[in-house]
Amino acid sequence: MPDMLHDKYRFMSRPLPSRLTRKSLLQLSVVVSAFSLSPDAFSRTTHQTTNNSTTQHDPSAKPAVGKANMPKKLINKAHTGDKLTSHGVEEVLVSGGRTANGPRSAVKPMLISNSPLSDIAVVSHLDNEQIRNTPVHVSADLLRSIPGFQVADFQDGGIAQGIGARGWSTESDGNYVATYIDGSIRNVYSGVLNGYNDLNPLIPELIGGVTVISGPFDVRYGGNFASAGSALFTTRDDVATGISASGGSYGKARVLGTYSKHIGNVTFYSALEGMYEAGYRQNGITRRINSFNKVVVNISPEDTFKMSAQGYWTDYGQPGSIPLSYIQQGLISERSPRYNKDRGANNQYTLNAQFEHVHNNFTLDATLFFNKTWLIRQITLGLPGTVTPQREYLDDRYTVGAAIEPYWKFHLPNGGLFDIKTGLTNHIDWARDFRIPGHDGVPYTAENSQFFSSFLNMNRFMEDNLSTYLSTSISPLPWIKMTGGARYDHFFYSINDTKYNSATSGLRRQRLSTSVGTPTVKAAIAINPYKPVTIFVNYGQSVTSPDANSDITVNPSLAPTVLTSGEAGIRYDYLPLGAHVQGSAYKTIDSNEIGVNQATLQTQNMGKSYRWGFDTDAAITLFKYHGAKLDLHGNYNWVHARLDSSTNNYIPNVADWLASYGLNATVPVDKVNRRALIMSFDHNFVGPQPLDKARNYTAPQYQRLSARVMYNDKKLSNMRVWMSAIVFPTNRFAEDAWISGSTIYTAPQPRLMLEGGFSFGL
């Protein structure tokens, strides 16, 4: 592979990142080890206080006993921003008593709060420990632990993975889920796909928590791209100095080193990650260097400032999808690539700043965000052995964002509560999105006849999403809570586009400026007839912005796609048994289904669509005694997803149902619970998926098993030693399967992936 994508107009000229080989990874490991083993390297493992081992939204963390053991900042905030919890609910939240287990146990729908955990909706939450106990091959695998979520690992290097839920397909780049990291949206507007959602820059050990809202029901986070829901990641505020190293199947090696410092009211940590993987399939190599740094300044008991900076560099091969029939006939190996010279790379530089002011019952949040991305992909389509042009993608962009979000909470005369939350956000992209036919990483020029094709599109554009929202919740009586809100999203476009014009067999240049926008509304009610039971009904809308590459250039006045969803459910939480049971039914109408044509890797408008289905999940603590604990959880999800037509109305690549069960066990090996054996196991089932709108072709049901066994010694610098496994016991070709004509393409999964490692500190 050449080290540079180049054409004479310098559309794509940029050197790729330097190669991260096994040798250089070993050198990096030595450097990180020396860096981490400074004299005070592991002297502060106890600095991972409970508020840092969980996310800032996790209300189940146990406080220290007595104010004398609490930092001054925590003492003040315990009596300000969130002190007005409705009708004694706070006692349940911070009592330190036994709580229900499972991803949905942290949710408090009757609470009047600014936290998304208080949404009247189906909300799930994973804290740092749950995340670190989850076996993952790619970062998107973390969402497999969320009931009703489906993930497709494309086994295709460092690209975004497929994420689906509530009838939304995994044959996408995760663009149906609005994803936020530390308050800033990370979906790429008008990217390789509109809403491109790459979670690979996340470092699991540094994630404080993730909160997932199923459906478009949060007024703050349920705007653009929130068709299936919203995923809110927060990074940890404090990480102890330490090191982690692991290795696994197919040449995978990874090392992570952290260094932290505390100076007065300032906390700082720096993390450096290196990863190398040869990959299960040929041309499946992935190399990555990832640097993340964060500083937290407690300016005063009421004011906190946080800033993080990240540099992310990866390059990778792309095995692509190959015909299933070729594998079955023995014409090619399942590990063969479509073309062994397809490559990709992604360089990102990110800066994120957050300021929080809390005074009595008023909170002000402000966020600033900057990102520079340079991404390339090379994809060869068609049957193996045929000669077709390579598709060269370039996404070179600058992104800035800002938000200011005040929040107030008030008493009612009768002792009830109500609040007001509002916000103004702006997200702007300046981008070059070029798509040019080429060969072996070199784009064609006009001198080559294959340059002129329907794939050719060279677009320079500005896209600006200005949005505002207003919401209020009221709990006039102990057993009822109501929420209502609205938001408005406006999109401004300035486009300078050059593409192939088939009518003239030449180039068409287009300059235009336009703006489109639409309002959306939210409404919900929750009733708590007696303490363990909550009944809820909600209604919400979200939007999908028009694509600057494929929509606005065709129809400048095209309005955003509006999705409307309604839901009703009931949940039961019984703390003495650590039990949680929940069920909900929903119906969703999308004004214009936007699918992905995998044969061309282009979005396609499929018309109006309907989805209705139900989600159920349950969790219980079967045993808890002297530090030993055994939890069991499971869920089942069914959906009916159809296009608004009398025939050929199936929505492709949507599983008929999902199911899973799992268990988590903790076995202490000493009397003071400083040493423990921790085990987790999950068994996922994915139902049949239609591959075409007529359902003439179907991907069969498949299963995925994951397990992890870890020994944790908190006394010995929080040492962890673990082994994990991911197994596909049945069909290995259905997780990523799609059809072109009558040919089914697949990206095979390995039967077994093993990984083992250790860490100190962290």
XYZ file of C-alpha atoms in Angstrom, residues 83-730:
648
model
C -31.535 18.506 47.320
C -35.153 18.898 46.220
C -35.941 15.301 45.409
C -39.615 14.537 45.425
C -41.325 13.053 48.441
C -38.481 11.163 50.067
C -37.133 9.485 46.962
C -33.647 10.751 47.860
C -33.592 8.423 50.859
C -33.836 5.459 48.509
C -31.168 6.873 46.197
C -28.422 7.471 48.743
C -29.345 5.233 51.639
C -26.583 2.763 50.740
C -29.043 -0.083 51.165
C -29.628 -2.952 48.810
C -30.683 -1.985 45.297
C -31.928 -3.823 42.247
C -29.307 -5.014 39.776
C -29.084 -4.885 35.974
C -28.643 -2.054 33.470
C -32.033 -0.512 34.281
C -31.867 -0.594 38.081
C -30.362 2.918 38.387
C -33.327 4.585 36.703
C -35.607 6.773 38.866
C -38.545 7.914 36.696
C -40.396 9.539 39.620
C -37.439 11.770 40.507
C -37.435 15.494 39.688
C -33.882 15.920 38.457
C -31.695 17.155 35.609
C -30.241 13.684 35.172
C -31.393 11.581 32.188
C -31.819 8.739 34.681
C -34.995 10.530 35.779
C -36.525 10.431 32.284
C -39.954 8.870 31.966
C -38.763 6.326 29.419
C -36.932 3.024 29.075
C -33.469 4.025 30.317
C -30.414 1.832 30.957
C -27.153 2.588 32.716
C -23.747 0.898 32.993
C -21.116 2.152 35.424
C -17.339 1.811 35.083
C -17.128 -1.560 36.820
C -19.891 -3.051 34.672
C -18.158 -1.744 31.549
C -14.788 -3.178 32.552
C -16.368 -6.568 33.236
C -17.810 -6.731 29.700
C -15.840 -8.700 27.075
C -15.447 -6.536 23.971
C -13.765 -6.874 20.597
C -14.762 -3.372 19.453
C -16.016 -0.492 21.620
C -19.559 -0.785 20.236
C -19.789 -4.208 21.947
C -20.419 -2.321 25.199
C -23.952 -1.627 23.960
C -24.717 -5.356 23.697
C -25.283 -5.213 27.463
C -28.183 -2.795 26.939
C -31.497 -4.706 26.721
C -32.950 -4.488 23.209
C -29.735 -3.316 21.517
C -28.089 -5.258 18.712
C -24.499 -4.751 17.500
C -22.885 -5.976 14.269
C -19.108 -6.340 14.351
C -18.118 -5.847 10.716
C -14.626 -7.340 11.304
C -13.501 -4.484 9.061
C -10.767 -2.613 10.886
C -11.338 0.744 12.553
C -14.653 1.715 10.964
C -17.911 2.429 12.789
C -19.879 -0.691 13.705
C -23.561 -1.431 13.208
C -25.841 -0.512 16.125
C -29.571 -1.238 16.041
C -32.513 -1.136 18.436
C -36.297 -0.990 18.299
C -36.476 -2.056 14.667
C -33.518 -0.054 13.364
C -31.040 -1.951 11.238
C -27.459 -2.815 12.159
C -26.482 -2.600 8.470
C -25.541 1.019 8.990
C -22.743 2.855 10.736
C -24.587 3.331 14.021
C -26.275 6.423 12.616
C -29.680 5.655 14.161
C -28.373 6.290 17.697
C -27.491 9.839 18.801
C -24.212 9.500 20.713
C -22.793 12.046 23.153
C -19.447 11.997 24.929
C -19.141 14.418 27.855
C -22.141 16.389 26.628
C -21.113 16.806 22.958
C -22.724 14.940 20.066
C -20.252 12.738 18.150
C -22.339 11.610 15.181
C -20.823 12.936 11.954
C -23.187 15.223 10.054
C -23.249 14.335 6.316
C -20.299 11.971 6.691
C -19.491 8.688 4.957
C -23.048 8.014 6.037
C -25.182 10.772 7.532
C -24.830 10.324 11.297
C -21.702 8.131 11.065
C -21.097 6.933 14.632
C -17.578 5.691 15.390
C -17.092 4.550 19.008
C -13.557 3.202 18.491
C -11.854 6.266 20.078
C -13.444 5.339 23.433
C -11.073 3.720 25.951
C -13.265 1.402 28.119
C -11.173 1.845 31.295
C -11.684 5.619 31.112
C -15.472 5.549 30.680
C -17.199 6.655 33.863
C -20.543 5.356 32.653
C -22.998 5.182 29.791
C -26.699 6.005 29.961
C -28.893 4.822 27.096
C -32.397 6.163 26.427
C -34.435 3.877 24.164
C -36.503 5.944 21.744
C -36.631 9.715 21.086
C -37.987 10.682 24.503
C -35.356 12.969 26.020
C -35.836 16.613 25.088
C -32.155 17.426 25.529
C -30.549 14.412 23.807
C -33.417 13.208 21.606
C -32.867 15.556 18.653
C -30.899 14.782 15.494
C -30.127 11.088 14.790
C -32.056 9.804 17.852
C -34.283 7.438 15.839
C -33.524 4.368 17.971
C -32.445 6.341 21.027
C -29.523 8.174 22.591
C -26.274 6.933 24.181
C -24.598 9.270 26.679
C -20.992 8.446 27.589
C -19.103 10.248 30.350
C -15.372 9.963 30.940
C -13.955 9.507 34.414
C -12.857 12.578 36.367
C -10.074 10.740 38.163
C -7.979 7.724 37.162
C -5.133 6.366 39.287
C -1.658 5.969 37.831
C -1.324 2.490 36.430
C -0.830 0.147 33.516
C -2.889 -2.434 31.671
C -1.635 -4.964 29.127
C -3.538 -7.648 27.257
C -3.238 -10.005 24.333
C -5.566 -12.283 22.477
C -6.547 -14.241 19.413
C -5.436 -13.315 15.914
C -2.387 -11.354 16.935
C -4.114 -8.848 19.188
C -1.934 -6.906 21.647
C -2.904 -3.843 23.648
C -1.234 -1.693 26.289
C -2.626 1.233 28.282
C -0.689 3.452 30.665
C -2.050 6.229 32.874
C -0.460 8.909 35.018
C -2.399 11.086 37.455
C -1.605 14.065 39.654
C -3.534 15.961 42.322
C -2.441 19.492 43.163
C -4.775 21.312 45.534
C -8.173 21.567 43.871
C -6.848 20.381 40.491
C -6.965 16.771 39.311
C -5.149 15.730 36.147
C -4.581 12.452 34.378
C -3.065 11.378 31.093
C -3.596 8.060 29.296
C -1.778 6.515 26.353
C -3.126 3.440 24.534
C -1.487 1.371 21.813
C -3.189 -1.511 20.002
C -2.204 -3.928 17.244
C -4.389 -6.680 15.767
C -3.629 -8.872 12.771
C -7.324 -9.721 12.432
C -9.285 -12.915 11.828
C -9.475 -12.316 8.096
C -6.752 -11.474 5.610
C -6.227 -7.721 5.272
C -7.875 -7.336 8.682
C -4.955 -5.597 10.382
C -5.680 -2.692 12.742
C -3.117 -0.362 14.357
C -4.009 2.339 16.831
C -2.438 4.955 19.084
C -4.827 6.813 21.370
C -3.961 9.593 23.816
C -6.520 11.004 26.261
C -5.861 13.731 28.839
C -8.230 15.367 31.298
C -8.054 18.076 33.948
C -10.733 18.825 36.556
C -10.623 22.084 38.522
C -12.881 22.566 41.548
C -12.960 26.347 41.314
C -15.249 26.676 44.326
C -17.831 24.566 46.137
C -20.314 25.680 43.469
C -18.184 25.761 40.309
C -16.379 22.989 38.434
C -14.400 23.175 35.213
C -13.397 20.134 33.168
C -11.342 19.954 29.998
C -10.207 16.943 27.983
C -7.941 16.623 24.951
C -7.636 13.536 22.772
C -5.439 12.513 19.860
C -6.523 9.382 18.005
C -4.596 7.793 15.153
C -5.514 4.529 13.461
C -4.964 2.805 10.151
C -6.396 -0.519 9.083
C -7.115 -2.986 6.317
C -10.672 -3.595 5.130
C -11.508 -7.229 4.282
C -15.023 -6.210 3.241
C -17.932 -8.549 2.588
C -17.660 -11.637 0.397
C -20.317 -13.867 -1.265
C -21.678 -16.555 1.035
C -22.114 -18.934 -1.921
C -18.411 -18.677 -2.759
C -17.576 -19.822 0.782
C -20.103 -22.656 0.682
C -18.791 -23.883 -2.686
C -15.185 -23.771 -1.508
C -14.200 -21.167 -4.095
C -12.673 -18.924 -1.453
C -11.877 -19.159 2.235
C -14.122 -17.420 4.735
C -11.015 -15.514 5.805
C -10.401 -14.140 2.303
C -10.805 -10.393 1.726
C -12.778 -8.840 -1.096
C -9.592 -7.067 -2.175
C -6.344 -7.196 -0.226
C -5.394 -3.573 -0.912
C -8.443 -1.845 0.556
C -7.274 0.370 3.414
C -8.571 3.002 5.783
C -7.257 5.566 8.268
C -8.696 7.998 10.773
C -6.910 10.836 12.561
C -8.884 12.815 15.146
C -7.929 15.685 17.449
C -10.574 16.574 20.005
C -10.899 19.250 22.691
C -13.885 19.304 25.058
C -14.535 21.788 27.876
C -17.352 21.727 30.445
C -18.323 24.206 33.143
C -20.901 23.513 35.845
C -22.292 26.034 38.341
C -24.593 24.793 41.104
C -26.233 27.219 43.509
C -29.102 26.122 45.702
C -31.692 24.819 43.210
C -30.154 26.292 40.088
C -27.655 24.570 37.802
C -25.889 26.032 34.792
C -24.023 23.754 32.363
C -21.886 25.086 29.510
C -19.978 23.016 26.956
C -17.450 23.859 24.231
C -16.284 21.297 21.684
C -13.698 21.208 18.893
C -12.758 18.338 16.596
C -10.473 17.926 13.588
C -11.009 14.718 11.593
C -9.186 13.310 8.596
C -10.718 10.011 7.509
C -10.143 7.899 4.410
C -11.691 4.623 3.312
C -11.084 2.469 0.247
C -13.746 -0.048 -0.717
C -13.905 -2.456 -3.643
C -17.370 -3.782 -4.473
C -18.543 -6.643 -6.655
C -17.672 -10.329 -6.866
C -14.141 -11.515 -6.043
C -12.092 -11.972 -9.183
C -13.854 -9.174 -11.063
C -12.072 -5.912 -11.791
C -13.965 -2.865 -10.542
C -12.713 0.595 -9.541
C -11.851 1.102 -5.910
C -14.056 3.623 -4.156
C -11.958 6.305 -2.451
C -13.575 8.227 0.397
C -12.174 11.329 2.070
C -13.821 13.121 4.984
C -11.679 16.081 6.049
C -13.486 18.389 8.474
C -13.394 20.831 11.339
C -16.221 20.727 13.861
C -17.064 23.190 16.629
C -19.929 23.058 19.061
C -21.244 24.986 22.037
C -24.116 24.629 24.475
C -25.478 26.589 27.410
C -28.093 24.844 29.530
C -29.666 26.328 32.690
C -31.856 24.288 35.038
C -34.168 25.346 37.890
C -36.057 23.361 40.522
C -38.956 24.717 42.617
C -41.266 23.796 45.502
C -45.034 23.750 45.022
C -47.208 25.129 47.840
C -48.443 21.627 48.728
C -44.901 20.228 49.022
C -44.674 18.940 45.485
C -41.923 19.846 43.017
C -41.481 21.081 39.496
C -38.490 22.032 37.368
C -37.577 23.851 34.180
C -34.738 22.835 31.885
C -33.782 24.695 28.767
C -30.824 25.014 26.460
C -29.340 26.497 23.326
C -26.829 24.476 21.294
C -24.933 25.031 18.069
C -22.975 22.450 16.050
C -21.053 23.523 12.916
C -19.078 21.460 10.403
C -16.756 22.738 7.677
C -15.995 19.709 5.544
C -14.520 18.294 2.371
C -16.375 15.082 1.581
C -14.871 13.584 -1.597
C -15.862 10.310 -3.265
C -13.719 9.422 -6.278
C -13.141 6.145 -8.191
C -9.551 4.959 -8.050
C -7.132 2.066 -7.863
C -4.847 0.876 -5.051
C -5.349 4.021 -2.996
C -4.789 6.483 -5.854
C -7.881 8.376 -7.084
C -8.433 8.582 -10.814
C -8.151 11.928 -12.572
C -10.162 13.298 -15.489
C -7.701 11.676 -17.908
C -9.105 8.261 -16.920
C -12.521 7.429 -18.405
C -13.529 5.608 -15.190
C -13.242 8.922 -13.320
C -16.649 9.889 -14.710
C -19.127 7.726 -12.817
C -22.208 8.087 -10.648
C -19.996 7.599 -7.583
C -18.015 10.778 -8.277
C -18.890 13.528 -5.813
C -16.547 16.253 -4.530
C -18.363 18.380 -2.002
C -17.110 21.262 0.109
C -19.798 22.347 2.536
C -20.731 24.042 5.793
C -23.557 22.552 7.871
C -24.820 24.352 10.966
C -27.314 22.792 13.402
C -28.795 25.432 15.718
C -31.205 23.998 18.268
C -33.063 25.029 21.376
C -35.247 23.161 23.843
C -37.553 23.801 26.798
C -38.962 21.202 29.171
C -40.717 21.059 32.507
C -41.558 18.239 34.916
C -44.046 18.484 37.749
C -44.823 16.163 40.645
C -47.798 17.708 42.464
C -48.455 14.554 44.508
C -46.186 11.750 45.723
C -47.553 9.234 43.206
C -47.551 11.185 39.931
C -45.059 12.955 37.684
C -45.716 14.690 34.345
C -43.244 15.989 31.780
C -43.741 18.137 28.698
C -41.301 19.780 26.366
C -40.423 20.937 22.891
C -37.305 21.559 20.830
C -36.533 23.170 17.521
C -33.720 22.114 15.200
C -32.653 24.333 12.316
C -30.059 23.369 9.712
C -28.111 25.838 7.582
C -26.190 24.654 4.510
C -23.618 26.289 2.271
C -22.540 23.886 -0.457
C -19.968 23.903 -3.268
C -20.452 20.546 -4.989
C -19.007 18.909 -8.106
C -20.430 15.610 -9.283
C -20.928 13.554 -12.423
C -23.868 14.530 -14.631
C -25.076 11.515 -16.606
C -27.191 13.687 -18.918
C -24.142 15.492 -20.275
C -21.519 12.828 -19.460
C -19.549 15.580 -17.771
C -19.236 17.405 -14.480
C -21.971 19.472 -12.843
C -20.899 22.208 -10.432
C -23.439 23.454 -7.935
C -23.266 26.267 -5.405
C -26.171 26.838 -3.041
C -27.127 28.097 0.387
C -30.298 27.047 2.110
C -31.812 26.393 5.529
C -34.499 24.040 6.789
C -35.887 23.292 10.229
C -38.685 21.727 12.207
C -40.074 21.607 15.786
C -40.557 18.415 17.786
C -42.439 17.759 21.026
C -42.195 15.429 24.031
C -44.787 14.489 26.676
C -44.893 11.850 29.411
C -46.655 10.797 32.585
C -45.588 8.348 35.304
C -47.779 6.994 38.100
C -46.509 5.264 41.228
C -49.663 3.582 42.657
C -47.588 1.860 45.328
C -43.886 1.941 46.022
C -42.463 -0.916 43.895
C -44.607 -0.233 40.793
C -44.327 2.566 38.231
C -46.636 2.886 35.216
C -45.584 5.258 32.438
C -46.754 6.581 29.087
C -44.720 8.816 26.809
C -44.686 10.452 23.404
C -41.663 11.818 21.579
C -40.307 12.987 18.262
C -36.838 13.234 16.737
C -35.396 14.407 13.441
C -32.786 13.330 10.913
C -31.075 16.192 9.128
C -30.891 16.152 5.310
C -27.556 14.911 3.963
C -25.441 17.669 2.408
C -24.061 15.123 -0.075
C -27.156 13.291 -1.313
C -30.263 15.227 -0.193
C -29.756 18.988 -0.215
C -27.937 18.918 -3.573
C -31.029 17.257 -5.086
C -33.744 19.157 -3.183
C -32.511 22.316 -1.374
C -35.853 22.765 0.403
C -36.028 19.209 1.752
C -37.208 19.317 5.365
C -35.696 17.102 8.079
C -37.235 13.662 8.439
C -39.516 13.566 11.486
C -39.966 10.422 13.560
C -42.831 10.037 16.046
C -42.979 7.383 18.757
C -45.371 6.514 21.552
C -44.804 4.085 24.411
C -46.546 2.632 27.453
C -44.919 0.497 30.102
C -44.758 -0.750 33.654
C -41.801 -1.502 35.932
C -41.489 -3.264 39.263
C -38.527 -2.785 41.620
C -38.310 -4.786 44.851
C -35.194 -3.829 46.787
C -35.162 -6.635 49.412
C -34.557 -9.154 46.607
C -32.617 -6.819 44.341
C -35.361 -7.501 41.786
C -36.381 -5.519 38.729
C -38.994 -6.371 36.085
C -40.038 -4.087 33.244
C -42.204 -4.317 30.152
C -43.160 -1.729 27.557
C -44.883 -1.559 24.176
C -44.218 1.091 21.540
C -45.229 2.266 18.081
C -42.989 4.393 15.873
C -43.801 6.164 12.602
C -40.995 7.526 10.431
C -42.026 10.022 7.762
C -39.219 8.859 5.471
C -37.264 5.673 6.156
C -33.616 6.203 5.240
C -31.906 2.900 4.511
C -28.431 1.953 3.337
C -27.879 0.266 -0.019
C -24.940 -1.984 0.828
C -24.291 -2.671 -2.854
C -23.443 0.994 -3.411
C -22.843 2.118 0.191
C -25.267 4.983 -0.420
C -28.319 6.013 1.581
C -31.699 5.499 -0.010
C -35.124 6.949 0.759
C -37.600 4.129 1.298
C -40.756 6.110 2.142
C -42.922 6.072 5.235
C -42.413 3.248 7.733
C -44.024 1.778 10.836
C -42.616 -0.138 13.788
C -44.418 -1.596 16.731
C -43.064 -3.945 19.304
C -42.437 -4.647 22.962
C -39.433 -4.862 25.273
C -39.217 -6.907 28.463
C -36.359 -7.340 30.882
C -35.819 -8.645 34.390
C -33.017 -8.920 36.939
C -32.716 -10.390 40.407
C -30.043 -10.956 43.036
C -30.225 -14.682 43.741
C -27.669 -14.684 46.528
C -25.896 -12.083 48.656
C -23.935 -12.961 51.786
C -20.698 -11.615 53.310
C -19.510 -10.041 50.088
C -20.529 -12.951 47.868
C -23.156 -12.107 45.281
C -24.928 -13.785 42.363
C -27.079 -11.741 39.958
C -29.225 -13.032 37.109
C -30.686 -10.939 34.262
C -32.504 -11.480 30.983
C -34.573 -9.739 28.320
C -36.750 -10.389 25.283
C -37.558 -7.898 22.536
C -39.918 -8.290 19.576
C -40.579 -5.895 16.700
C -42.769 -5.679 13.611
C -41.015 -3.309 11.162
C -42.705 -2.519 7.850
C -42.665 0.029 5.052
C -45.911 1.780 4.172
C -46.738 -0.324 1.118
C -48.992 -3.310 0.438
C -46.235 -5.544 -0.945
C -42.486 -5.864 -0.504
C -42.773 -3.943 2.728
C -40.199 -5.589 5.013
C -37.449 -3.340 6.344
C -34.216 -5.199 5.542
C -31.770 -6.326 8.234
C -34.114 -5.895 11.180
C -34.212 -8.942 13.454
C -37.692 -10.245 14.276
C -36.685 -10.622 17.920
C -33.774 -10.412 20.335
C -33.268 -12.330 23.576
C -30.513 -12.724 26.119
C -29.764 -13.934 29.611
C -26.712 -13.645 31.789
C -25.267 -13.776 35.252
C -22.689 -11.919 37.302
C -20.983 -13.452 40.329
C -18.607 -12.097 42.945
C -16.775 -14.520 45.241
C -14.587 -12.935 47.957
C -11.383 -14.765 48.812
C -10.689 -12.950 52.084
C -12.788 -11.753 55.006
C -12.431 -8.029 54.331
C -13.537 -8.231 50.680
C -10.282 -6.796 49.353
C -9.690 -9.773 47.102
C -12.386 -11.296 44.956
C -13.064 -13.491 41.963
C -15.508 -11.786 39.602
C -17.290 -13.651 36.811
C -19.718 -12.554 34.105
C -21.532 -14.518 31.414
C -23.981 -13.448 28.683
C -25.810 -15.484 26.050
C -27.379 -13.452 23.225
C -29.886 -14.717 20.648
C -30.692 -12.770 17.474
C -33.766 -13.809 15.500
C -34.138 -14.139 11.723
C -33.604 -11.006 9.611
C -35.127 -10.331 6.178
C -32.407 -9.347 3.714
C -34.741 -7.836 1.126
C -38.064 -6.014 1.162
C -39.937 -9.061 -0.187
C -38.363 -11.364 2.418
C -37.301 -13.800 -0.273
C -33.942 -14.049 1.468
C -33.472 -14.288 5.225
C -30.476 -14.398 7.536
C -31.026 -17.175 10.080
C -31.077 -16.940 13.847
C -27.661 -16.873 15.493
C -26.164 -16.838 18.984
C -23.248 -15.128 20.684
C -21.702 -16.116 24.012
C -19.357 -13.953 26.054
C -17.680 -14.710 29.370
C -15.075 -13.102 31.586
C -13.299 -14.306 34.738
C -11.273 -11.782 36.730
C -9.278 -11.814 39.954
C -9.195 -8.410 41.663
C -6.873 -7.531 44.549
C -7.671 -4.008 45.728
C -4.936 -4.144 48.338
C -2.246 -4.819 45.738
C -2.611 -1.574 43.735
C -6.083 -2.656 42.562
C -4.525 -5.481 40.577
C -6.765 -7.204 38.057
C -5.971 -10.377 36.115
C -8.563 -11.602 33.642
C -9.428 -13.941 30.819
C -12.381 -13.416 28.464
C -13.934 -15.312 25.586
C -16.396 -14.519 22.788
C -17.988 -17.506 21.044
C -20.347 -17.871 18.071
C -21.683 -21.413 18.689
C -24.081 -21.544 15.716
